[in-house]
PDB file of C-alpha atoms in Angstrom:
ATOM      1  CA  MET A   1      -0.004   0.004   0.004  1.00 73.00           C
ATOM      2  CA  SER A   2       1.331   3.448  -0.930  1.00 88.00           C
ATOM      3  CA  TYR A   3       1.876   6.208   1.595  1.00 91.00           C
ATOM      4  CA  ALA A   4      -1.031   8.192   0.097  1.00 90.00           C
ATOM      5  CA  ALA A   5      -3.290   5.166   0.519  1.00 90.00           C
ATOM      6  CA  ASP A   6      -2.207   4.872   4.158  1.00 92.00           C
ATOM      7  CA  VAL A   7      -3.120   8.520   4.732  1.00 93.00           C
ATOM      8  CA  LYS A   8      -6.566   8.021   3.209  1.00 93.00           C
ATOM      9  CA  LYS A   9      -7.108   4.837   5.195  1.00 93.00           C
ATOM     10  CA  GLU A  10      -6.455   6.768   8.398  1.00 94.00           C
ATOM     11  CA  LEU A  11      -8.753   9.621   7.354  1.00 93.00           C
ATOM     12  CA  THR A  12     -11.672   7.342   6.489  1.00 92.00           C
ATOM     13  CA  GLY A  13     -11.471   5.918  10.000  1.00 91.00           C
ATOM     14  CA  LEU A  14     -11.805   9.290  11.733  1.00 91.00           C
ATOM     15  CA  ILE A  15     -14.955  10.144  13.644  1.00 89.00           C
ATOM     16  CA  VAL A  16     -16.269  13.421  12.280  1.00 86.00           C
ATOM     17  CA  HIS A  17     -18.373  15.781  14.434  1.00 87.00           C
ATOM     18  CA  ALA A  18     -21.966  16.031  13.232  1.00 82.00           C
ATOM     19  CA  GLY A  19     -21.600  19.781  12.727  1.00 82.00           C
ATOM     20  CA  ASN A  20     -18.704  19.259  10.300  1.00 91.00           C
ATOM     21  CA  ALA A  21     -19.908  16.120   8.529  1.00 92.00           C
ATOM     22  CA  LYS A  22     -21.741  18.067   5.840  1.00 93.00           C
ATOM     23  CA  ALA A  23     -18.564  19.968   4.913  1.00 94.00           C
ATOM     24  CA  GLU A  24     -16.585  16.755   4.434  1.00 94.00           C
ATOM     25  CA  LEU A  25     -19.478  15.084   2.603  1.00 92.00           C
ATOM     26  CA  ALA A  26     -19.888  18.104   0.326  1.00 91.00           C
ATOM     27  CA  ALA A  27     -16.224  17.879  -0.648  1.00 92.00           C
ATOM     28  CA  LEU A  28     -16.322  14.100  -1.115  1.00 91.00           C
ATOM     29  CA  MET A  29     -19.305  14.263  -3.430  1.00 87.00           C
ATOM     30  CA  ARG A  30     -18.273  17.442  -5.230  1.00 86.00           C
ATOM     31  CA  MET A  31     -14.661  16.342  -5.881  1.00 83.00           C
ATOM     32  CA  ASN A  32     -15.547  12.793  -6.917  1.00 75.00           C
ATOM     33  CA  GLY A  33     -18.115  14.051  -9.361  1.00 67.00           C
ATOM     34  CA  VAL A  34     -21.870  13.777  -9.124  1.00 66.00           C
ATOM     35  CA  SER A  35     -23.802  12.376 -12.073  1.00 62.00           C
ATOM     36  CA  THR A  36     -27.508  11.945 -12.717  1.00 58.00           C
ATOM     37  CA  LEU A  37     -28.782   8.497 -13.733  1.00 53.00           C
ATOM     38  CA  GLY A  38     -32.103   7.244 -15.156  1.00 49.00           C
ATOM     39  CA  PHE A  39     -35.583   8.627 -15.207  1.00 49.00           C
ATOM     40  CA  ASP A  40     -35.741   8.692 -11.424  1.00 53.00           C
ATOM     41  CA  GLN A  41     -32.794  11.134 -11.353  1.00 61.00           C
ATOM     42  CA  THR A  42     -30.732   8.901  -9.077  1.00 71.00           C
ATOM     43  CA  ILE A  43     -27.450  10.571  -8.099  1.00 75.00           C
ATOM     44  CA  ARG A  44     -24.254   8.537  -8.364  1.00 79.00           C
ATOM     45  CA  VAL A  45     -20.853   9.329  -6.855  1.00 81.00           C
ATOM     46  CA  GLN A  46     -18.001   7.280  -8.351  1.00 80.00           C
ATOM     47  CA  THR A  47     -14.710   6.316  -6.666  1.00 83.00           C
ATOM     48  CA  GLU A  48     -12.067   3.603  -7.003  1.00 83.00           C
ATOM     49  CA  ASN A  49     -11.455   3.469  -3.262  1.00 86.00           C
ATOM     50  CA  ALA A  50     -13.732   1.146  -1.274  1.00 87.00           C
ATOM     51  CA  ALA A  51     -13.026   2.946   2.011  1.00 89.00           C
ATOM     52  CA  ILE A  52     -14.016   6.287   0.514  1.00 90.00           C
ATOM     53  CA  ALA A  53     -17.221   4.782  -0.885  1.00 89.00           C
ATOM     54  CA  ARG A  54     -18.034   3.496   2.612  1.00 92.00           C
ATOM     55  CA  ARG A  55     -17.220   6.935   4.019  1.00 92.00           C
ATOM     56  CA  ILE A  56     -19.647   8.662   1.644  1.00 91.00           C
ATOM     57  CA  TYR A  57     -22.337   6.074   2.335  1.00 90.00           C
ATOM     58  CA  THR A  58     -21.906   6.361   6.117  1.00 91.00           C
ATOM     59  CA  LEU A  59     -21.907  10.153   6.139  1.00 92.00           C
ATOM     60  CA  LEU A  60     -25.027  10.262   3.970  1.00 91.00           C
ATOM     61  CA  LYS A  61     -26.894   7.830   6.201  1.00 91.00           C
ATOM     62  CA  GLU A  62     -25.789   9.513   9.424  1.00 90.00           C
ATOM     63  CA  THR A  63     -26.464  13.051   8.209  1.00 90.00           C
ATOM     64  CA  TYR A  64     -29.727  12.367   6.335  1.00 90.00           C
ATOM     65  CA  VAL A  65     -31.331   9.509   8.213  1.00 86.00           C
ATOM     66  CA  GLU A  66     -34.288   8.936   5.922  1.00 86.00           C
ATOM     67  CA  VAL A  67     -32.458   8.850   2.586  1.00 87.00           C
ATOM     68  CA  GLU A  68     -32.121   5.671   0.566  1.00 89.00           C
ATOM     69  CA  VAL A  69     -28.494   4.950  -0.374  1.00 87.00           C
ATOM     70  CA  GLU A  70     -26.888   2.005  -2.120  1.00 87.00           C
ATOM     71  CA  VAL A  71     -23.321   1.036  -3.006  1.00 85.00           C
ATOM     72  CA  SER A  72     -22.552  -0.702  -6.298  1.00 84.00           C
ATOM     73  CA  VAL A  73     -19.315  -2.397  -7.389  1.00 85.00           C
ATOM     74  CA  THR A  74     -18.072  -2.610 -10.964  1.00 80.00           C
ATOM     75  CA  ASP A  75     -15.368  -5.156 -11.794  1.00 74.00           C
ATOM     76  CA  HIS A  76     -13.404  -3.746 -14.750  1.00 63.00           C
ATOM     77  CA  ASN A  77     -10.735  -6.383 -15.127  1.00 64.00           C
ATOM     78  CA  HIS A  78     -10.807  -9.846 -13.556  1.00 58.00           C
ATOM     79  CA  LEU A  79      -7.062 -10.253 -13.950  1.00 55.00           C
ATOM     80  CA  SER A  80      -6.029  -7.023 -12.211  1.00 54.00           C
ATOM     81  CA  GLN A  81      -8.968  -7.064  -9.778  1.00 64.00           C
ATOM     82  CA  HIS A  82      -9.543  -3.396 -10.651  1.00 72.00           C
ATOM     83  CA  LYS A  83     -12.892  -2.220  -9.281  1.00 80.00           C
ATOM     84  CA  SER A  84     -14.830   1.005  -9.019  1.00 84.00           C
ATOM     85  CA  TYR A  85     -17.498   1.828  -6.498  1.00 85.00           C
ATOM     86  CA  GLY A  86     -20.624   3.857  -6.965  1.00 83.00           C
ATOM     87  CA  VAL A  87     -22.607   5.415  -4.129  1.00 87.00           C
ATOM     88  CA  LEU A  88     -26.226   5.881  -5.303  1.00 86.00           C
ATOM     89  CA  LEU A  89     -28.436   8.430  -3.622  1.00 87.00           C
ATOM     90  CA  LYS A  90     -32.001   7.365  -4.566  1.00 86.00           C
ATOM     91  CA  THR A  91     -34.278   9.599  -2.480  1.00 87.00           C
ATOM     92  CA  LYS A  92     -34.448  13.199  -1.282  1.00 88.00           C
ATOM     93  CA  ILE A  93     -31.899  14.041  -3.978  1.00 86.00           C
ATOM     94  CA  ASP A  94     -32.733  17.718  -4.470  1.00 87.00           C
ATOM     95  CA  GLU A  95     -32.937  18.265  -0.736  1.00 89.00           C
ATOM     96  CA  VAL A  96     -29.530  16.702  -0.064  1.00 89.00           C
ATOM     97  CA  LEU A  97     -27.743  18.406  -2.948  1.00 88.00           C
ATOM     98  CA  ASP A  98     -29.210  21.779  -2.043  1.00 89.00           C
ATOM     99  CA  ASP A  99     -28.274  21.332   1.601  1.00 89.00           C
ATOM    100  CA  LEU A 100     -24.669  20.456   0.606  1.00 89.00           C
ATOM    101  CA  GLY A 101     -24.495  23.295  -1.912  1.00 88.00           C
ATOM    102  CA  ILE A 102     -23.768  20.948  -4.841  1.00 85.00           C
ATOM    103  CA  ASP A 103     -24.800  21.707  -8.400  1.00 79.00           C
ATOM    104  CA  PRO A 104     -25.026  18.313 -10.173  1.00 73.00           C
ATOM    105  CA  PHE A 105     -24.503  20.007 -13.540  1.00 72.00           C
ATOM    106  CA  GLY A 106     -21.267  21.699 -12.441  1.00 67.00           C
ATOM    107  CA  LEU A 107     -22.404  25.156 -13.507  1.00 68.00           C
ATOM    108  CA  HIS A 108     -21.753  26.596 -10.054  1.00 74.00           C
ATOM    109  CA  PRO A 109     -18.662  24.859  -8.648  1.00 75.00           C
ATOM    110  CA  GLU A 110     -18.048  27.376  -5.858  1.00 81.00           C
ATOM    111  CA  VAL A 111     -18.687  26.177  -2.304  1.00 86.00           C
ATOM    112  CA  PRO A 112     -21.377  28.224  -0.530  1.00 87.00           C
ATOM    113  CA  PRO A 113     -19.995  30.319   2.368  1.00 89.00           C
ATOM    114  CA  ARG A 114     -22.392  28.663   4.838  1.00 90.00           C
ATOM    115  CA  MET A 115     -20.532  25.360   4.306  1.00 88.00           C
ATOM    116  CA  LEU A 116     -17.212  26.955   5.309  1.00 91.00           C
ATOM    117  CA  ASN A 117     -18.155  29.535   7.934  1.00 92.00           C
ATOM    118  CA  GLN A 118     -16.227  27.802  10.747  1.00 94.00           C
ATOM    119  CA  VAL A 119     -12.603  26.694  11.072  1.00 95.00           C
ATOM    120  CA  ASP A 120     -13.515  23.060  11.721  1.00 94.00           C
ATOM    121  CA  LYS A 121     -15.784  23.022   8.690  1.00 94.00           C
ATOM    122  CA  ARG A 122     -12.918  24.199   6.525  1.00 95.00           C
ATOM    123  CA  ARG A 123     -10.707  21.478   7.979  1.00 95.00           C
ATOM    124  CA  SER A 124     -13.369  18.919   7.190  1.00 95.00           C
ATOM    125  CA  PHE A 125     -13.830  20.211   3.661  1.00 95.00           C
ATOM    126  CA  LEU A 126     -10.087  19.999   3.023  1.00 96.00           C
ATOM    127  CA  ARG A 127     -10.126  16.444   4.404  1.00 96.00           C
ATOM    128  CA  GLY A 128     -12.954  15.462   2.077  1.00 95.00           C
ATOM    129  CA  ALA A 129     -11.232  17.122  -0.896  1.00 95.00           C
ATOM    130  CA  PHE A 130      -7.996  15.271  -0.224  1.00 96.00           C
ATOM    131  CA  LEU A 131      -9.814  11.960   0.241  1.00 94.00           C
ATOM    132  CA  ALA A 132     -11.662  12.432  -3.033  1.00 92.00           C
ATOM    133  CA  ALA A 133      -8.977  13.871  -5.287  1.00 93.00           C
ATOM    134  CA  GLY A 134      -5.717  14.226  -3.379  1.00 94.00           C
ATOM    135  CA  SER A 135      -2.372  12.504  -3.376  1.00 95.00           C
ATOM    136  CA  VAL A 136       0.930  12.845  -1.543  1.00 95.00           C
ATOM    137  CA  ASN A 137       4.375  11.464  -2.325  1.00 93.00           C
ATOM    138  CA  SER A 138       6.100   9.175   0.122  1.00 89.00           C
ATOM    139  CA  PRO A 139       8.587  11.061   2.327  1.00 87.00           C
ATOM    140  CA  GLU A 140      11.159   8.503   1.163  1.00 84.00           C
ATOM    141  CA  ARG A 141      11.221  10.274  -2.189  1.00 82.00           C
ATOM    142  CA  ALA A 142      13.400  13.289  -2.828  1.00 75.00           C
ATOM    143  CA  ASN A 143      10.622  15.473  -4.226  1.00 87.00           C
ATOM    144  CA  TYR A 144       8.045  16.280  -1.547  1.00 91.00           C
ATOM    145  CA  HIS A 145       4.681  16.888  -3.168  1.00 94.00           C
ATOM    146  CA  LEU A 146       1.017  16.987  -2.082  1.00 96.00           C
ATOM    147  CA  GLU A 147      -1.796  17.918  -4.424  1.00 96.00           C
ATOM    148  CA  ILE A 148      -5.572  18.058  -4.856  1.00 96.00           C
ATOM    149  CA  TYR A 149      -7.057  17.892  -8.347  1.00 94.00           C
ATOM    150  CA  THR A 150     -10.237  19.517  -9.603  1.00 92.00           C
ATOM    151  CA  THR A 151     -11.685  20.257 -13.019  1.00 89.00           C
ATOM    152  CA  HIS A 152     -12.933  23.653 -11.856  1.00 90.00           C
ATOM    153  CA  GLU A 153     -10.625  26.668 -11.539  1.00 91.00           C
ATOM    154  CA  GLU A 154     -13.005  28.448  -9.157  1.00 91.00           C
ATOM    155  CA  LEU A 155     -12.923  25.486  -6.763  1.00 92.00           C
ATOM    156  CA  ALA A 156      -9.132  25.286  -7.037  1.00 94.00           C
ATOM    157  CA  GLU A 157      -8.930  28.928  -5.994  1.00 94.00           C
ATOM    158  CA  GLN A 158     -11.242  28.331  -3.043  1.00 94.00           C
ATOM    159  CA  LEU A 159      -9.103  25.387  -1.920  1.00 95.00           C
ATOM    160  CA  MET A 160      -5.947  27.481  -2.205  1.00 96.00           C
ATOM    161  CA  ILE A 161      -7.502  30.279  -0.119  1.00 94.00           C
ATOM    162  CA  MET A 162      -8.634  27.783   2.509  1.00 95.00           C
ATOM    163  CA  MET A 163      -5.170  26.248   2.735  1.00 96.00           C
ATOM    164  CA  GLN A 164      -3.540  29.664   2.991  1.00 95.00           C
ATOM    165  CA  GLU A 165      -5.780  30.441   5.986  1.00 94.00           C
ATOM    166  CA  PHE A 166      -4.001  27.560   7.735  1.00 96.00           C
ATOM    167  CA  ASP A 167      -0.599  29.013   6.767  1.00 96.00           C
ATOM    168  CA  LEU A 168      -0.267  26.473   3.958  1.00 96.00           C
ATOM    169  CA  PRO A 169       1.244  28.393   0.998  1.00 95.00           C
ATOM    170  CA  SER A 170      -0.285  26.328  -1.803  1.00 95.00           C
ATOM    171  CA  LYS A 171      -0.129  27.131  -5.484  1.00 95.00           C
ATOM    172  CA  ILE A 172      -2.303  26.324  -8.509  1.00 96.00           C
ATOM    173  CA  SER A 173      -1.130  24.731 -11.736  1.00 95.00           C
ATOM    174  CA  GLU A 174      -3.026  23.537 -14.794  1.00 93.00           C
ATOM    175  CA  ARG A 175      -2.941  19.820 -15.531  1.00 92.00           C
ATOM    176  CA  GLY A 176      -4.715  18.263 -18.477  1.00 89.00           C
ATOM    177  CA  ASN A 177      -8.312  19.451 -18.409  1.00 89.00           C
ATOM    178  CA  GLY A 178      -8.160  20.585 -14.821  1.00 91.00           C
ATOM    179  CA  PHE A 179      -6.140  22.223 -12.069  1.00 95.00           C
ATOM    180  CA  ILE A 180      -4.049  21.034  -9.139  1.00 95.00           C
ATOM    181  CA  VAL A 181      -3.627  22.832  -5.832  1.00 96.00           C
ATOM    182  CA  TYR A 182      -0.261  21.730  -4.486  1.00 96.00           C
ATOM    183  CA  LEU A 183       2.320  22.019  -1.711  1.00 96.00           C
ATOM    184  CA  LYS A 184       6.039  21.328  -2.124  1.00 93.00           C
ATOM    185  CA  ARG A 185       7.694  22.066   1.206  1.00 92.00           C
ATOM    186  CA  ALA A 186       7.960  19.067   3.525  1.00 90.00           C
ATOM    187  CA  GLU A 187       7.117  20.994   6.691  1.00 92.00           C
ATOM    188  CA  LYS A 188       3.957  22.429   5.082  1.00 95.00           C
ATOM    189  CA  ILE A 189       2.863  18.968   3.936  1.00 94.00           C
ATOM    190  CA  VAL A 190       3.228  17.874   7.546  1.00 94.00           C
ATOM    191  CA  ASP A 191       1.099  20.840   8.642  1.00 95.00           C
ATOM    192  CA  PHE A 192      -1.551  19.962   6.053  1.00 96.00           C
ATOM    193  CA  LEU A 193      -1.769  16.355   7.258  1.00 96.00           C
ATOM    194  CA  GLN A 194      -2.179  17.605  10.808  1.00 95.00           C
ATOM    195  CA  THR A 195      -4.792  20.116   9.714  1.00 96.00           C
ATOM    196  CA  ILE A 196      -7.019  17.442   8.157  1.00 96.00           C
ATOM    197  CA  GLY A 197      -6.588  15.060  11.092  1.00 94.00           C
ATOM    198  CA  ALA A 198      -4.081  12.535   9.689  1.00 93.00           C
ATOM    199  CA  THR A 199      -2.007  12.584  12.880  1.00 93.00           C
ATOM    200  CA  GLN A 200      -0.451   9.114  12.599  1.00 93.00           C
ATOM    201  CA  SER A 201       0.436   9.673   8.940  1.00 92.00           C
ATOM    202  CA  MET A 202       1.915  13.035   9.850  1.00 90.00           C
ATOM    203  CA  LEU A 203       4.141  11.474  12.512  1.00 91.00           C
ATOM    204  CA  LYS A 204       5.214   8.746  10.086  1.00 91.00           C
ATOM    205  CA  PHE A 205       6.028  11.398   7.479  1.00 88.00           C
ATOM    206  CA  GLU A 206       8.138  13.310   9.997  1.00 86.00           C
ATOM    207  CA  ASP A 207       9.971  10.185  11.174  1.00 86.00           C
ATOM    208  CA  ILE A 208      10.839   9.088   7.641  1.00 84.00           C
ATOM    209  CA  ARG A 209      11.767  12.604   6.570  1.00 81.00           C
ATOM    210  CA  MET A 210      14.040  13.113   9.596  1.00 81.00           C
ATOM    211  CA  MET A 211      15.774   9.776   9.013  1.00 83.00           C
ATOM    212  CA  ARG A 212      16.192  10.547   5.327  1.00 78.00           C
ATOM    213  CA  ASP A 213      17.560  14.026   6.059  1.00 77.00           C
ATOM    214  CA  MET A 214      19.891  12.541   8.672  1.00 81.00           C
ATOM    215  CA  ARG A 215      21.198   9.983   6.196  1.00 78.00           C
ATOM    216  CA  ASN A 216      21.742  12.737   3.652  1.00 77.00           C
ATOM    217  CA  SER A 217      23.608  14.823   6.226  1.00 79.00           C
ATOM    218  CA  VAL A 218      25.809  11.867   7.158  1.00 78.00           C
ATOM    219  CA  ASN A 219      26.494  11.166   3.493  1.00 79.00           C
ATOM    220  CA  ARG A 220      27.445  14.788   2.906  1.00 85.00           C
ATOM    221  CA  LEU A 221      29.818  14.699   5.878  1.00 81.00           C
ATOM    222  CA  VAL A 222      31.347  11.420   4.724  1.00 81.00           C
ATOM    223  CA  ASN A 223      31.757  12.763   1.197  1.00 83.00           C
ATOM    224  CA  ALA A 224      33.360  15.951   2.503  1.00 82.00           C
ATOM    225  CA  GLU A 225      35.688  13.949   4.752  1.00 79.00           C
ATOM    226  CA  THR A 226      36.599  11.658   1.871  1.00 82.00           C
ATOM    227  CA  ALA A 227      37.314  14.636  -0.359  1.00 83.00           C
ATOM    228  CA  ASN A 228      39.503  16.193   2.356  1.00 82.00           C
ATOM    229  CA  MET A 229      41.401  12.937   2.788  1.00 81.00           C
ATOM    230  CA  GLN A 230      41.976  12.722  -0.952  1.00 85.00           C
ATOM    231  CA  LYS A 231      43.241  16.312  -1.056  1.00 85.00           C
ATOM    232  CA  THR A 232      45.544  15.608   1.872  1.00 82.00           C
ATOM    233  CA  ALA A 233      46.889  12.443   0.236  1.00 83.00           C
ATOM    234  CA  ILE A 234      47.532  14.230  -3.081  1.00 87.00           C
ATOM    235  CA  ALA A 235      49.286  17.138  -1.329  1.00 85.00           C
ATOM    236  CA  ALA A 236      51.355  14.777   0.828  1.00 83.00           C
ATOM    237  CA  ASN A 237      52.462  12.698  -2.185  1.00 89.00           C
ATOM    238  CA  LYS A 238      53.537  15.865  -3.987  1.00 90.00           C
ATOM    239  CA  GLN A 239      55.468  16.984  -0.929  1.00 89.00           C
ATOM    240  CA  VAL A 240      57.244  13.614  -0.673  1.00 89.00           C
ATOM    241  CA  SER A 241      58.204  13.827  -4.365  1.00 90.00           C
ATOM    242  CA  GLN A 242      59.580  17.344  -3.863  1.00 91.00           C
ATOM    243  CA  ILE A 243      61.589  16.278  -0.814  1.00 90.00           C
ATOM    244  CA  ASN A 244      63.051  13.306  -2.740  1.00 91.00           C
ATOM    245  CA  LEU A 245      64.042  15.729  -5.507  1.00 89.00           C
ATOM    246  CA  ILE A 246      65.820  17.872  -2.911  1.00 89.00           C
ATOM    247  CA  ILE A 247      67.620  14.794  -1.545  1.00 91.00           C
ATOM    248  CA  ASP A 248      68.700  13.744  -5.047  1.00 88.00           C
ATOM    249  CA  THR A 249      70.054  17.238  -5.688  1.00 89.00           C
ATOM    250  CA  LEU A 250      71.690  18.023  -2.337  1.00 88.00           C
ATOM    251  CA  GLY A 251      72.608  14.474  -1.367  1.00 88.00           C
ATOM    252  CA  SER A 252      71.267  14.920   2.140  1.00 88.00           C
ATOM    253  CA  LEU A 253      68.569  16.796   4.020  1.00 88.00           C
ATOM    254  CA  ASP A 254      71.018  17.580   6.824  1.00 88.00           C
ATOM    255  CA  ILE A 255      72.517  20.514   4.941  1.00 89.00           C
ATOM    256  CA  LEU A 256      69.137  22.282   4.996  1.00 89.00           C
ATOM    257  CA  PRO A 257      68.337  24.766   7.750  1.00 89.00           C
ATOM    258  CA  LYS A 258      67.295  22.728  10.823  1.00 90.00           C
ATOM    259  CA  LYS A 259      63.618  23.753  10.700  1.00 91.00           C
ATOM    260  CA  LEU A 260      63.314  22.664   7.051  1.00 88.00           C
ATOM    261  CA  CYS A 261      65.306  19.496   7.676  1.00 90.00           C
ATOM    262  CA  ASP A 262      62.997  18.521  10.534  1.00 90.00           C
ATOM    263  CA  ILE A 263      59.771  19.062   8.568  1.00 92.00           C
ATOM    264  CA  ALA A 264      61.198  17.221   5.545  1.00 88.00           C
ATOM    265  CA  LYS A 265      62.202  14.189   7.633  1.00 91.00           C
ATOM    266  CA  ALA A 266      58.861  14.216   9.437  1.00 90.00           C
ATOM    267  CA  ARG A 267      56.999  14.204   6.106  1.00 90.00           C
ATOM    268  CA  LEU A 268      59.049  11.218   4.859  1.00 90.00           C
ATOM    269  CA  GLU A 269      58.461   9.360   8.126  1.00 90.00           C
ATOM    270  CA  TYR A 270      54.701  10.177   8.206  1.00 90.00           C
ATOM    271  CA  PRO A 271      53.655  10.384   4.525  1.00 88.00           C
ATOM    272  CA  ASP A 272      49.928  10.072   5.264  1.00 86.00           C
ATOM    273  CA  GLU A 273      49.612  12.637   8.051  1.00 87.00           C
ATOM    274  CA  THR A 274      48.113  16.089   7.683  1.00 88.00           C
ATOM    275  CA  LEU A 275      50.180  19.220   8.214  1.00 87.00           C
ATOM    276  CA  ALA A 276      48.408  19.716  11.530  1.00 89.00           C
ATOM    277  CA  GLU A 277      49.462  16.231  12.616  1.00 89.00           C
ATOM    278  CA  LEU A 278      53.044  16.856  11.430  1.00 88.00           C
ATOM    279  CA  GLY A 279      52.977  20.031  13.503  1.00 87.00           C
ATOM    280  CA  GLU A 280      52.049  17.967  16.580  1.00 91.00           C
ATOM    281  CA  VAL A 281      54.963  15.639  15.914  1.00 89.00           C
ATOM    282  CA  LEU A 282      57.354  18.611  15.789  1.00 90.00           C
ATOM    283  CA  ASP A 283      55.551  20.509  18.561  1.00 90.00           C
ATOM    284  CA  ILE A 284      54.737  23.430  16.292  1.00 92.00           C
ATOM    285  CA  SER A 285      51.477  24.917  15.036  1.00 92.00           C
ATOM    286  CA  LYS A 286      49.738  23.919  11.816  1.00 91.00           C
ATOM    287  CA  SER A 287      50.585  27.325  10.329  1.00 91.00           C
ATOM    288  CA  GLY A 288      54.218  26.837  11.313  1.00 89.00           C
ATOM    289  CA  ALA A 289      54.309  23.440   9.613  1.00 90.00           C
ATOM    290  CA  ASN A 290      52.602  24.914   6.551  1.00 90.00           C
ATOM    291  CA  HIS A 291      55.125  27.780   6.400  1.00 91.00           C
ATOM    292  CA  ARG A 292      58.103  25.380   6.476  1.00 90.00           C
ATOM    293  CA  MET A 293      56.560  23.108   3.863  1.00 90.00           C
ATOM    294  CA  ARG A 294      56.072  26.086   1.556  1.00 91.00           C
ATOM    295  CA  LYS A 295      59.779  26.837   1.879  1.00 90.00           C
ATOM    296  CA  LEU A 296      60.589  23.258   0.801  1.00 89.00           C
ATOM    297  CA  THR A 297      58.160  23.589  -2.120  1.00 90.00           C
ATOM    298  CA  GLN A 298      59.848  26.856  -3.113  1.00 90.00           C
ATOM    299  CA  LEU A 299      63.273  25.153  -3.061  1.00 88.00           C
ATOM    300  CA  ALA A 300      62.047  22.177  -5.113  1.00 87.00           C
ATOM    301  CA  THR A 301      60.510  24.517  -7.689  1.00 90.00           C
ATOM    302  CA  MET A 302      63.787  26.461  -7.996  1.00 89.00           C
ATOM    303  CA  ILE A 303      65.673  23.191  -8.475  1.00 88.00           C
ATOM    304  CA  GLU A 304      63.225  22.029 -11.156  1.00 87.00           C
ATOM    305  CA  GLN A 305      63.482  25.338 -13.020  1.00 90.00           C
ATOM    306  CA  GLY A 306      67.283  25.582 -12.701  1.00 84.00           C
ATOM    307  CA  ILE A 307      67.111  28.774 -10.641  1.00 88.00           C
ATOM    308  CA  ASP A 308      70.018  29.598  -8.321  1.00 83.00           C
ATOM    309  CA  TYR A 309      69.139  29.325  -4.640  1.00 81.00           C
ATOM    310  CA  ASP A 310      70.748  30.177  -1.303  1.00 81.00           C
ATOM    311  CA  LEU A 311      69.964  27.686   1.453  1.00 82.00           C
ATOM    312  CA  THR A 312      70.830  30.230   4.118  1.00 77.00           C
ATOM    313  CA  LYS A 313      68.034  32.465   2.949  1.00 77.00           C
ATOM    314  CA  LEU A 314      65.325  29.829   3.089  1.00 76.00           C
TER     315      LEU A 314
END
């Protein structure tokens, strides 16, 4: 099961307060799409998620006690076990749709203000919208992304405004024949999940994200340390080669000034150590070791280029 499916499974198990049930139900029916069937004008809401179909059925029966509701299952492919579920509202259709502010013909997609006049109602509407037409990437993936899809631009704008009221800086983008309202920042996706009541999914998202970020940080540190070790090794090998050139030319390091002789012998004895570690061996600072090594490099360069040099001035 995908992470998005886990989130929706948690949401469909939440107990919704009676005063907010209509807001969630309005979003579930509106976002899934309401269609009129047959001469009796039966209303059908289609979904491919059995839990969401049960949620719509339960909310309809609990909110409108006397309505007649049925759930149908369509098996599209026996091999893949792909099914779709239809929730059929068979009685009191006009009354229910009017109460939920739903236009079955889609001519007026905006949500009536009375459905969203309280904070908890807006939370419930966002929950229903996400259940019906939302998705979220697993926090294991590098690109954090949560979105809600709708075919109506006006509804997309309402969703964006609602999310912004909860400090969720969503944006709108066109996709195919519709629009998506989306979030990209991980911490805002976490806030959205908390806003709609997916507490366990939010905690799981945070745990996975923190572990992933920690692994990335460790990898960056390891890579940086590896790069530093490689740079140290390359520099040390070059220094050893330069010192060997000096030995070949002078015959001995002992004729060098004592400070340069000591650092040269220390480098040959400890070819893998850093300059700071060579400084510890000689009881001098890193800058002191670096200064002496530069003098040796200068001498080796002069030897290579055939330039006259004076050891007493090094």
